Amino acid sequence: MDFDFNVQKIEEAYRHELLSYLNQLFTGVNLPSHDISHHERVWRYCRSLLLEINRFGLDVPADLVENAIVACYFHDTGLTINLGESHGALGAEICSRYLQQKPNFTSFRNKEILTAIEFHDDKSIRTEENGDALSMLNLTRLVSTADDLDAFGTIGVFRYIEIYLKRAVAANELPGRVLTNLQNRYSNFKSAYALLEKFVDRQECRYYQTFNFFTRLATEVTLGVGSANGPYGVYRVIKNNLVEKGQSIEDVIDYVNENPISEYAQSFFNVLKVELNINSTVS
């Protein structure tokens, strides 16, 4: 049977139930950068990776696809409890309660899923370059990489700014912290999936969108020349409206269009709106 069709059938079997479970978990949680739509996007990036791996010529077991969709939808649920680095372990605890209701998942599969969730944000276990094609099927690597891919592009910019501000990172430190994290993510992605050359190439321009934004923001902050017509203006809008006022990202985009701050900011948020609309479509 066609692999794309198999993946679609597995998604249809799990997605609605997973979304219902997450809706309960995220009730009352205001974290647009890591909300349910982020988990949906991470699954779609993971699905794209699985399809590319299959086209590369590797057999992708149905069990792995099932494990992947569960791990992707739970990977950041720990942030509903704690915004810090322990959120992976907390997410694994949350997912373990879900898996208790799933007798078809063996203890071995459960361990794989929970490990992927716990360590999805740990860069230290993914930095060594590995040219072994079979390593592309490692569940932790798949989930980690899919999560990394949602840090690229204009979406990545807004996500980084919000979560770092909510972790109380100061403006003068934020660009440097982001750039270090971003470069680690891109390096890990290229090392893990270098064999998927065309897929890697397609993600590169998204990476540079984010990299160039924070490089320019770092210069503005260092020189103290931040203006509305540049990255600093975008940073201020996200800080004031998304973080401090608790507006949704959709409301922030509407605010910028109704109250033009600068050409740069308006262009940025219009591109963000397009990216969010594209990524909200299940393909």
PDB file of C-alpha atoms in Angstrom:
ATOM      1  CA  MET A   1       0.000   0.000   0.000  1.00  0.00           C
ATOM      2  CA  ASP A   2       1.190   3.556  -0.745  1.00  0.00           C
ATOM      3  CA  PHE A   3       3.213   4.966   2.171  1.00  0.00           C
ATOM      4  CA  ASP A   4       1.684   8.455   1.859  1.00  0.00           C
ATOM      5  CA  PHE A   5      -1.761   6.860   2.181  1.00  0.00           C
ATOM      6  CA  ASN A   6      -0.664   4.866   5.239  1.00  0.00           C
ATOM      7  CA  VAL A   7       0.571   8.030   6.954  1.00  0.00           C
ATOM      8  CA  GLN A   8      -2.698   9.779   6.138  1.00  0.00           C
ATOM      9  CA  LYS A   9      -4.718   6.904   7.627  1.00  0.00           C
ATOM     10  CA  ILE A  10      -2.636   6.926  10.820  1.00  0.00           C
ATOM     11  CA  GLU A  11      -3.077  10.693  11.112  1.00  0.00           C
ATOM     12  CA  GLU A  12      -6.838  10.340  10.674  1.00  0.00           C
ATOM     13  CA  ALA A  13      -6.908   7.663  13.382  1.00  0.00           C
ATOM     14  CA  TYR A  14      -5.044   9.736  15.992  1.00  0.00           C
ATOM     15  CA  ARG A  15      -5.257  13.459  15.251  1.00  0.00           C
ATOM     16  CA  HIS A  16      -8.776  14.246  16.492  1.00  0.00           C
ATOM     17  CA  GLU A  17      -8.269  12.398  19.778  1.00  0.00           C
ATOM     18  CA  LEU A  18      -4.864  14.017  20.343  1.00  0.00           C
ATOM     19  CA  LEU A  19      -6.270  17.490  19.683  1.00  0.00           C
ATOM     20  CA  SER A  20      -9.112  16.872  22.143  1.00  0.00           C
ATOM     21  CA  TYR A  21      -6.600  15.797  24.785  1.00  0.00           C
ATOM     22  CA  LEU A  22      -4.402  18.849  24.152  1.00  0.00           C
ATOM     23  CA  ASN A  23      -7.377  21.214  24.228  1.00  0.00           C
ATOM     24  CA  GLN A  24      -7.959  20.157  27.821  1.00  0.00           C
ATOM     25  CA  LEU A  25      -4.286  20.567  28.718  1.00  0.00           C
ATOM     26  CA  PHE A  26      -3.979  24.034  27.189  1.00  0.00           C
ATOM     27  CA  THR A  27      -7.215  25.481  28.579  1.00  0.00           C
ATOM     28  CA  GLY A  28      -6.322  28.787  30.253  1.00  0.00           C
ATOM     29  CA  VAL A  29      -2.707  28.700  29.015  1.00  0.00           C
ATOM     30  CA  ASN A  30      -1.564  31.810  27.110  1.00  0.00           C
ATOM     31  CA  LEU A  31       1.549  30.763  25.196  1.00  0.00           C
ATOM     32  CA  PRO A  32       1.068  31.476  21.460  1.00  0.00           C
ATOM     33  CA  SER A  33       4.619  30.415  20.565  1.00  0.00           C
ATOM     34  CA  HIS A  34       4.086  26.910  21.946  1.00  0.00           C
ATOM     35  CA  ASP A  35       0.344  26.436  21.668  1.00  0.00           C
ATOM     36  CA  ILE A  36      -1.574  23.609  20.013  1.00  0.00           C
ATOM     37  CA  SER A  37      -0.878  25.020  16.545  1.00  0.00           C
ATOM     38  CA  HIS A  38       2.862  24.662  17.246  1.00  0.00           C
ATOM     39  CA  HIS A  39       2.333  20.962  18.004  1.00  0.00           C
ATOM     40  CA  GLU A  40       0.354  20.609  14.777  1.00  0.00           C
ATOM     41  CA  ARG A  41       3.177  22.222  12.789  1.00  0.00           C
ATOM     42  CA  VAL A  42       5.799  20.022  14.438  1.00  0.00           C
ATOM     43  CA  TRP A  43       3.830  16.924  13.483  1.00  0.00           C
ATOM     44  CA  ARG A  44       3.584  18.172   9.891  1.00  0.00           C
ATOM     45  CA  TYR A  45       7.348  18.749   9.738  1.00  0.00           C
ATOM     46  CA  CYS A  46       7.862  15.274  11.169  1.00  0.00           C
ATOM     47  CA  ARG A  47       5.452  13.830   8.629  1.00  0.00           C
ATOM     48  CA  SER A  48       7.394  15.574   5.840  1.00  0.00           C
ATOM     49  CA  LEU A  49      10.617  14.063   7.166  1.00  0.00           C
ATOM     50  CA  LEU A  50       9.073  10.582   7.236  1.00  0.00           C
ATOM     51  CA  LEU A  51       7.838  10.957   3.662  1.00  0.00           C
ATOM     52  CA  GLU A  52      11.273  12.168   2.515  1.00  0.00           C
ATOM     53  CA  ILE A  53      12.961   9.251   4.291  1.00  0.00           C
ATOM     54  CA  ASN A  54      10.608   6.830   2.572  1.00  0.00           C
ATOM     55  CA  ARG A  55      11.353   8.411  -0.819  1.00  0.00           C
ATOM     56  CA  PHE A  56      15.047   8.110  -0.010  1.00  0.00           C
ATOM     57  CA  GLY A  57      14.503   4.352   0.039  1.00  0.00           C
ATOM     58  CA  LEU A  58      14.192   3.398   3.699  1.00  0.00           C
ATOM     59  CA  ASP A  59      11.324   1.327   5.041  1.00  0.00           C
ATOM     60  CA  VAL A  60       9.375   3.371   7.612  1.00  0.00           C
ATOM     61  CA  PRO A  61       7.370   1.065   9.927  1.00  0.00           C
ATOM     62  CA  ALA A  62       3.776   1.995  10.779  1.00  0.00           C
ATOM     63  CA  ASP A  63       4.690   1.744  14.488  1.00  0.00           C
ATOM     64  CA  LEU A  64       7.230   4.535  14.022  1.00  0.00           C
ATOM     65  CA  VAL A  65       4.643   6.797  12.386  1.00  0.00           C
ATOM     66  CA  GLU A  66       2.218   6.167  15.266  1.00  0.00           C
ATOM     67  CA  ASN A  67       4.937   6.792  17.848  1.00  0.00           C
ATOM     68  CA  ALA A  68       5.940   9.980  16.040  1.00  0.00           C
ATOM     69  CA  ILE A  69       2.493  11.547  15.918  1.00  0.00           C
ATOM     70  CA  VAL A  70       1.954  10.904  19.643  1.00  0.00           C
ATOM     71  CA  ALA A  71       5.396  12.259  20.585  1.00  0.00           C
ATOM     72  CA  CYS A  72       4.979  15.356  18.407  1.00  0.00           C
ATOM     73  CA  TYR A  73       1.610  16.240  19.895  1.00  0.00           C
ATOM     74  CA  PHE A  74       2.923  15.881  23.458  1.00  0.00           C
ATOM     75  CA  HIS A  75       6.494  17.186  23.104  1.00  0.00           C
ATOM     76  CA  ASP A  76       5.879  20.661  24.593  1.00  0.00           C
ATOM     77  CA  THR A  77       2.897  19.923  26.836  1.00  0.00           C
ATOM     78  CA  GLY A  78       5.198  20.255  29.851  1.00  0.00           C
ATOM     79  CA  LEU A  79       5.247  24.009  29.172  1.00  0.00           C
ATOM     80  CA  THR A  80       1.701  24.129  30.537  1.00  0.00           C
ATOM     81  CA  ILE A  81       3.356  23.492  33.915  1.00  0.00           C
ATOM     82  CA  ASN A  82       6.844  25.018  33.673  1.00  0.00           C
ATOM     83  CA  LEU A  83       8.459  27.255  31.024  1.00  0.00           C
ATOM     84  CA  GLY A  84      11.974  26.093  31.888  1.00  0.00           C
ATOM     85  CA  GLU A  85      14.268  23.357  30.638  1.00  0.00           C
ATOM     86  CA  SER A  86      12.467  20.684  32.668  1.00  0.00           C
ATOM     87  CA  HIS A  87       9.436  20.888  30.389  1.00  0.00           C
ATOM     88  CA  GLY A  88      10.532  17.826  28.397  1.00  0.00           C
ATOM     89  CA  ALA A  89      10.409  15.559  31.438  1.00  0.00           C
ATOM     90  CA  LEU A  90       7.088  17.071  32.499  1.00  0.00           C
ATOM     91  CA  GLY A  91       5.683  16.470  29.024  1.00  0.00           C
ATOM     92  CA  ALA A  92       6.764  12.835  29.233  1.00  0.00           C
ATOM     93  CA  GLU A  93       4.869  12.486  32.525  1.00  0.00           C
ATOM     94  CA  ILE A  94       1.748  13.974  30.936  1.00  0.00           C
ATOM     95  CA  CYS A  95       2.025  11.669  27.926  1.00  0.00           C
ATOM     96  CA  SER A  96       2.497   8.600  30.114  1.00  0.00           C
ATOM     97  CA  ARG A  97      -1.017   9.158  31.476  1.00  0.00           C
ATOM     98  CA  TYR A  98      -2.358   9.241  27.922  1.00  0.00           C
ATOM     99  CA  LEU A  99      -0.489   6.062  26.978  1.00  0.00           C
ATOM    100  CA  GLN A 100      -1.998   4.205  29.929  1.00  0.00           C
ATOM    101  CA  GLN A 101      -5.272   4.356  27.975  1.00  0.00           C
ATOM    102  CA  LYS A 102      -3.621   2.755  24.918  1.00  0.00           C
ATOM    103  CA  PRO A 103      -3.164  -1.011  25.418  1.00  0.00           C
ATOM    104  CA  ASN A 104      -1.903  -1.407  21.823  1.00  0.00           C
ATOM    105  CA  PHE A 105       1.247   0.523  22.768  1.00  0.00           C
ATOM    106  CA  THR A 106       3.780  -1.905  24.265  1.00  0.00           C
ATOM    107  CA  SER A 107       6.072  -0.912  27.137  1.00  0.00           C
ATOM    108  CA  PHE A 108       8.966  -0.735  24.652  1.00  0.00           C
ATOM    109  CA  ARG A 109       7.055   1.671  22.402  1.00  0.00           C
ATOM    110  CA  ASN A 110       5.982   3.728  25.412  1.00  0.00           C
ATOM    111  CA  LYS A 111       9.607   4.087  26.493  1.00  0.00           C
ATOM    112  CA  GLU A 112      10.610   5.269  23.002  1.00  0.00           C
ATOM    113  CA  ILE A 113       7.847   7.874  22.922  1.00  0.00           C
ATOM    114  CA  LEU A 114       8.513   9.174  26.430  1.00  0.00           C
ATOM    115  CA  THR A 115      12.267   9.358  25.780  1.00  0.00           C
ATOM    116  CA  ALA A 116      11.664  11.382  22.609  1.00  0.00           C
ATOM    117  CA  ILE A 117       9.473  13.833  24.514  1.00  0.00           C
ATOM    118  CA  GLU A 118      11.829  14.156  27.473  1.00  0.00           C
ATOM    119  CA  PHE A 119      14.935  14.793  25.379  1.00  0.00           C
ATOM    120  CA  HIS A 120      13.496  16.604  22.342  1.00  0.00           C
ATOM    121  CA  ASP A 121      15.062  19.898  23.446  1.00  0.00           C
ATOM    122  CA  ASP A 122      18.441  18.481  24.513  1.00  0.00           C
ATOM    123  CA  LYS A 123      20.995  19.585  21.927  1.00  0.00           C
ATOM    124  CA  SER A 124      23.871  17.712  23.582  1.00  0.00           C
ATOM    125  CA  ILE A 125      22.655  14.311  22.360  1.00  0.00           C
ATOM    126  CA  ARG A 126      22.321  15.384  18.737  1.00  0.00           C
ATOM    127  CA  THR A 127      25.440  17.332  17.844  1.00  0.00           C
ATOM    128  CA  GLU A 128      27.621  14.579  16.379  1.00  0.00           C
ATOM    129  CA  GLU A 129      27.357  14.212  12.627  1.00  0.00           C
ATOM    130  CA  ASN A 130      26.104  10.776  11.667  1.00  0.00           C
ATOM    131  CA  GLY A 131      25.996   9.666   8.049  1.00  0.00           C
ATOM    132  CA  ASP A 132      24.199   6.394   8.836  1.00  0.00           C
ATOM    133  CA  ALA A 133      20.903   6.439   6.919  1.00  0.00           C
ATOM    134  CA  LEU A 134      19.129   4.302   9.528  1.00  0.00           C
ATOM    135  CA  SER A 135      19.814   6.929  12.205  1.00  0.00           C
ATOM    136  CA  MET A 136      17.268   9.126  10.399  1.00  0.00           C
ATOM    137  CA  LEU A 137      14.595   6.780  11.789  1.00  0.00           C
ATOM    138  CA  ASN A 138      15.494   7.473  15.423  1.00  0.00           C
ATOM    139  CA  LEU A 139      12.321   8.795  17.076  1.00  0.00           C
ATOM    140  CA  THR A 140      14.045  11.315  19.350  1.00  0.00           C
ATOM    141  CA  ARG A 141      15.956  12.694  16.374  1.00  0.00           C
ATOM    142  CA  LEU A 142      12.775  12.954  14.290  1.00  0.00           C
ATOM    143  CA  VAL A 143      10.805  14.817  16.955  1.00  0.00           C
ATOM    144  CA  SER A 144      13.737  17.060  17.896  1.00  0.00           C
ATOM    145  CA  THR A 145      14.383  17.987  14.278  1.00  0.00           C
ATOM    146  CA  ALA A 146      10.717  18.628  13.519  1.00  0.00           C
ATOM    147  CA  ASP A 147      10.641  20.943  16.540  1.00  0.00           C
ATOM    148  CA  ASP A 148      13.788  22.685  15.278  1.00  0.00           C
ATOM    149  CA  LEU A 149      12.186  23.332  11.899  1.00  0.00           C
ATOM    150  CA  ASP A 150       9.410  25.355  13.538  1.00  0.00           C
ATOM    151  CA  ALA A 151      12.089  27.730  14.851  1.00  0.00           C
ATOM    152  CA  PHE A 152      12.882  28.860  11.297  1.00  0.00           C
ATOM    153  CA  GLY A 153      11.166  31.531   9.200  1.00  0.00           C
ATOM    154  CA  THR A 154       9.063  34.465  10.367  1.00  0.00           C
ATOM    155  CA  ILE A 155       7.143  32.116  12.661  1.00  0.00           C
ATOM    156  CA  GLY A 156      10.447  31.287  14.334  1.00  0.00           C
ATOM    157  CA  VAL A 157      11.124  34.976  15.021  1.00  0.00           C
ATOM    158  CA  PHE A 158       7.876  35.547  16.890  1.00  0.00           C
ATOM    159  CA  ARG A 159       8.209  32.240  18.735  1.00  0.00           C
ATOM    160  CA  TYR A 160      11.743  32.995  19.935  1.00  0.00           C
ATOM    161  CA  ILE A 161      10.896  36.511  21.092  1.00  0.00           C
ATOM    162  CA  GLU A 162       7.827  35.437  23.048  1.00  0.00           C
ATOM    163  CA  ILE A 163       9.324  32.452  24.864  1.00  0.00           C
ATOM    164  CA  TYR A 164      12.592  34.231  25.700  1.00  0.00           C
ATOM    165  CA  LEU A 165      10.726  37.248  27.076  1.00  0.00           C
ATOM    166  CA  LYS A 166       8.549  34.940  29.162  1.00  0.00           C
ATOM    167  CA  ARG A 167      11.762  33.392  30.469  1.00  0.00           C
ATOM    168  CA  ALA A 168      12.833  36.915  31.523  1.00  0.00           C
ATOM    169  CA  VAL A 169      15.728  37.226  29.054  1.00  0.00           C
ATOM    170  CA  ALA A 170      16.787  40.888  28.831  1.00  0.00           C
ATOM    171  CA  ALA A 171      16.694  42.768  25.512  1.00  0.00           C
ATOM    172  CA  ASN A 172      20.482  43.135  25.379  1.00  0.00           C
ATOM    173  CA  GLU A 173      20.951  39.365  25.818  1.00  0.00           C
ATOM    174  CA  LEU A 174      18.066  38.061  23.732  1.00  0.00           C
ATOM    175  CA  PRO A 175      19.510  38.268  20.176  1.00  0.00           C
ATOM    176  CA  GLY A 176      22.755  36.542  21.167  1.00  0.00           C
ATOM    177  CA  ARG A 177      20.935  33.812  23.072  1.00  0.00           C
ATOM    178  CA  VAL A 178      18.620  33.219  20.126  1.00  0.00           C
ATOM    179  CA  LEU A 179      21.435  33.111  17.571  1.00  0.00           C
ATOM    180  CA  THR A 180      23.348  30.511  19.580  1.00  0.00           C
ATOM    181  CA  ASN A 181      20.251  28.349  19.948  1.00  0.00           C
ATOM    182  CA  LEU A 182      19.223  28.836  16.324  1.00  0.00           C
ATOM    183  CA  GLN A 183      22.639  27.882  14.959  1.00  0.00           C
ATOM    184  CA  ASN A 184      22.664  24.753  17.135  1.00  0.00           C
ATOM    185  CA  ARG A 185      19.278  23.759  15.763  1.00  0.00           C
ATOM    186  CA  TYR A 186      20.345  24.271  12.152  1.00  0.00           C
ATOM    187  CA  SER A 187      23.628  22.446  12.672  1.00  0.00           C
ATOM    188  CA  ASN A 188      21.814  19.486  14.238  1.00  0.00           C
ATOM    189  CA  PHE A 189      19.283  19.424  11.414  1.00  0.00           C
ATOM    190  CA  LYS A 190      21.950  19.434   8.700  1.00  0.00           C
ATOM    191  CA  SER A 191      23.998  16.774  10.475  1.00  0.00           C
ATOM    192  CA  ALA A 192      21.039  14.486  11.093  1.00  0.00           C
ATOM    193  CA  TYR A 193      19.427  14.731   7.657  1.00  0.00           C
ATOM    194  CA  ALA A 194      22.256  15.659   5.284  1.00  0.00           C
ATOM    195  CA  LEU A 195      21.291  12.697   3.092  1.00  0.00           C
ATOM    196  CA  LEU A 196      17.988  14.426   2.276  1.00  0.00           C
ATOM    197  CA  GLU A 197      19.755  17.124   0.271  1.00  0.00           C
ATOM    198  CA  LYS A 198      16.757  18.751  -1.436  1.00  0.00           C
ATOM    199  CA  PHE A 199      14.766  18.859   1.799  1.00  0.00           C
ATOM    200  CA  VAL A 200      17.698  20.472   3.625  1.00  0.00           C
ATOM    201  CA  ASP A 201      18.092  23.039   0.845  1.00  0.00           C
ATOM    202  CA  ARG A 202      14.410  23.997   1.093  1.00  0.00           C
ATOM    203  CA  GLN A 203      14.763  24.741   4.810  1.00  0.00           C
ATOM    204  CA  GLU A 204      17.946  26.791   4.462  1.00  0.00           C
ATOM    205  CA  CYS A 205      16.265  30.012   3.333  1.00  0.00           C
ATOM    206  CA  ARG A 206      13.830  29.770   6.279  1.00  0.00           C
ATOM    207  CA  TYR A 207      16.794  29.435   8.624  1.00  0.00           C
ATOM    208  CA  TYR A 208      18.450  32.524   7.156  1.00  0.00           C
ATOM    209  CA  GLN A 209      15.260  34.571   7.528  1.00  0.00           C
ATOM    210  CA  THR A 210      15.450  34.031  11.275  1.00  0.00           C
ATOM    211  CA  PHE A 211      19.234  34.341  11.433  1.00  0.00           C
ATOM    212  CA  ASN A 212      19.281  37.650   9.542  1.00  0.00           C
ATOM    213  CA  PHE A 213      16.504  39.132  11.694  1.00  0.00           C
ATOM    214  CA  PHE A 214      18.288  38.457  14.978  1.00  0.00           C
ATOM    215  CA  THR A 215      21.691  39.432  13.592  1.00  0.00           C
ATOM    216  CA  ARG A 216      20.268  42.837  12.698  1.00  0.00           C
ATOM    217  CA  LEU A 217      18.424  43.066  16.027  1.00  0.00           C
ATOM    218  CA  ALA A 218      21.696  42.327  17.843  1.00  0.00           C
ATOM    219  CA  THR A 219      23.367  45.225  16.019  1.00  0.00           C
ATOM    220  CA  GLU A 220      20.488  47.596  16.796  1.00  0.00           C
ATOM    221  CA  VAL A 221      20.488  46.666  20.481  1.00  0.00           C
ATOM    222  CA  THR A 222      24.291  46.875  20.791  1.00  0.00           C
ATOM    223  CA  LEU A 223      24.462  50.291  19.126  1.00  0.00           C
ATOM    224  CA  GLY A 224      21.339  51.548  20.860  1.00  0.00           C
ATOM    225  CA  VAL A 225      19.793  52.565  17.538  1.00  0.00           C
ATOM    226  CA  GLY A 226      16.651  50.441  17.613  1.00  0.00           C
ATOM    227  CA  SER A 227      13.851  52.025  15.606  1.00  0.00           C
ATOM    228  CA  ALA A 228      10.276  51.167  14.714  1.00  0.00           C
ATOM    229  CA  ASN A 229      11.337  50.604  11.111  1.00  0.00           C
ATOM    230  CA  GLY A 230      13.402  47.499  11.771  1.00  0.00           C
ATOM    231  CA  PRO A 231      13.633  44.337  13.889  1.00  0.00           C
ATOM    232  CA  TYR A 232      13.557  46.342  17.126  1.00  0.00           C
ATOM    233  CA  GLY A 233      10.126  47.674  16.170  1.00  0.00           C
ATOM    234  CA  VAL A 234       8.869  44.111  15.725  1.00  0.00           C
ATOM    235  CA  TYR A 235      10.434  43.138  19.055  1.00  0.00           C
ATOM    236  CA  ARG A 236       8.614  46.017  20.793  1.00  0.00           C
ATOM    237  CA  VAL A 237       5.236  45.068  19.305  1.00  0.00           C
ATOM    238  CA  ILE A 238       5.601  41.445  20.399  1.00  0.00           C
ATOM    239  CA  LYS A 239       6.791  42.507  23.855  1.00  0.00           C
ATOM    240  CA  ASN A 240       4.058  45.097  24.423  1.00  0.00           C
ATOM    241  CA  ASN A 241       1.092  43.383  22.817  1.00  0.00           C
ATOM    242  CA  LEU A 242       1.723  39.642  22.836  1.00  0.00           C
ATOM    243  CA  VAL A 243       3.640  39.260  26.099  1.00  0.00           C
ATOM    244  CA  GLU A 244       2.597  42.159  28.344  1.00  0.00           C
ATOM    245  CA  LYS A 245      -1.019  42.595  27.191  1.00  0.00           C
ATOM    246  CA  GLY A 246      -1.567  38.899  26.524  1.00  0.00           C
ATOM    247  CA  GLN A 247      -3.070  39.398  23.069  1.00  0.00           C
ATOM    248  CA  SER A 248      -3.284  36.516  20.624  1.00  0.00           C
ATOM    249  CA  ILE A 249      -0.884  36.574  17.684  1.00  0.00           C
ATOM    250  CA  GLU A 250      -3.896  37.106  15.386  1.00  0.00           C
ATOM    251  CA  ASP A 251      -4.905  40.194  17.396  1.00  0.00           C
ATOM    252  CA  VAL A 252      -1.337  41.502  17.258  1.00  0.00           C
ATOM    253  CA  ILE A 253      -1.309  41.163  13.465  1.00  0.00           C
ATOM    254  CA  ASP A 254      -4.649  43.008  13.235  1.00  0.00           C
ATOM    255  CA  TYR A 255      -3.341  45.729  15.574  1.00  0.00           C
ATOM    256  CA  VAL A 256      -0.303  46.367  13.376  1.00  0.00           C
ATOM    257  CA  ASN A 257      -2.447  46.595  10.251  1.00  0.00           C
ATOM    258  CA  GLU A 258      -4.887  48.984  11.920  1.00  0.00           C
ATOM    259  CA  ASN A 259      -2.123  51.064  13.557  1.00  0.00           C
ATOM    260  CA  PRO A 260       0.791  51.100  11.084  1.00  0.00           C
ATOM    261  CA  ILE A 261       3.994  51.399  13.090  1.00  0.00           C
ATOM    262  CA  SER A 262       6.429  51.136  10.219  1.00  0.00           C
ATOM    263  CA  GLU A 263       6.741  49.647   6.775  1.00  0.00           C
ATOM    264  CA  TYR A 264       9.111  47.002   8.130  1.00  0.00           C
ATOM    265  CA  ALA A 265       6.799  45.925  10.967  1.00  0.00           C
ATOM    266  CA  GLN A 266       3.731  45.833   8.753  1.00  0.00           C
ATOM    267  CA  SER A 267       5.562  43.744   6.159  1.00  0.00           C
ATOM    268  CA  PHE A 268       6.867  41.391   8.855  1.00  0.00           C
ATOM    269  CA  PHE A 269       3.459  40.736  10.396  1.00  0.00           C
ATOM    270  CA  ASN A 270       1.784  40.322   7.010  1.00  0.00           C
ATOM    271  CA  VAL A 271       4.361  37.664   6.103  1.00  0.00           C
ATOM    272  CA  LEU A 272       3.783  36.056   9.504  1.00  0.00           C
ATOM    273  CA  LYS A 273       0.042  35.959   8.818  1.00  0.00           C
ATOM    274  CA  VAL A 274       0.666  34.180   5.513  1.00  0.00           C
ATOM    275  CA  GLU A 275       3.027  31.676   7.173  1.00  0.00           C
ATOM    276  CA  LEU A 276       0.529  30.948   9.938  1.00  0.00           C
ATOM    277  CA  ASN A 277      -2.285  30.464   7.421  1.00  0.00           C
ATOM    278  CA  ILE A 278      -0.170  28.159   5.280  1.00  0.00           C
ATOM    279  CA  ASN A 279       0.939  26.126   8.263  1.00  0.00           C
ATOM    280  CA  SER A 280      -2.581  25.842   9.677  1.00  0.00           C
ATOM    281  CA  THR A 281      -3.693  23.961   6.588  1.00  0.00           C
ATOM    282  CA  VAL A 282      -3.489  20.205   6.970  1.00  0.00           C
ATOM    283  CA  SER A 283      -1.962  18.827   3.802  1.00  0.00           C
TER     284      SER A 283
END
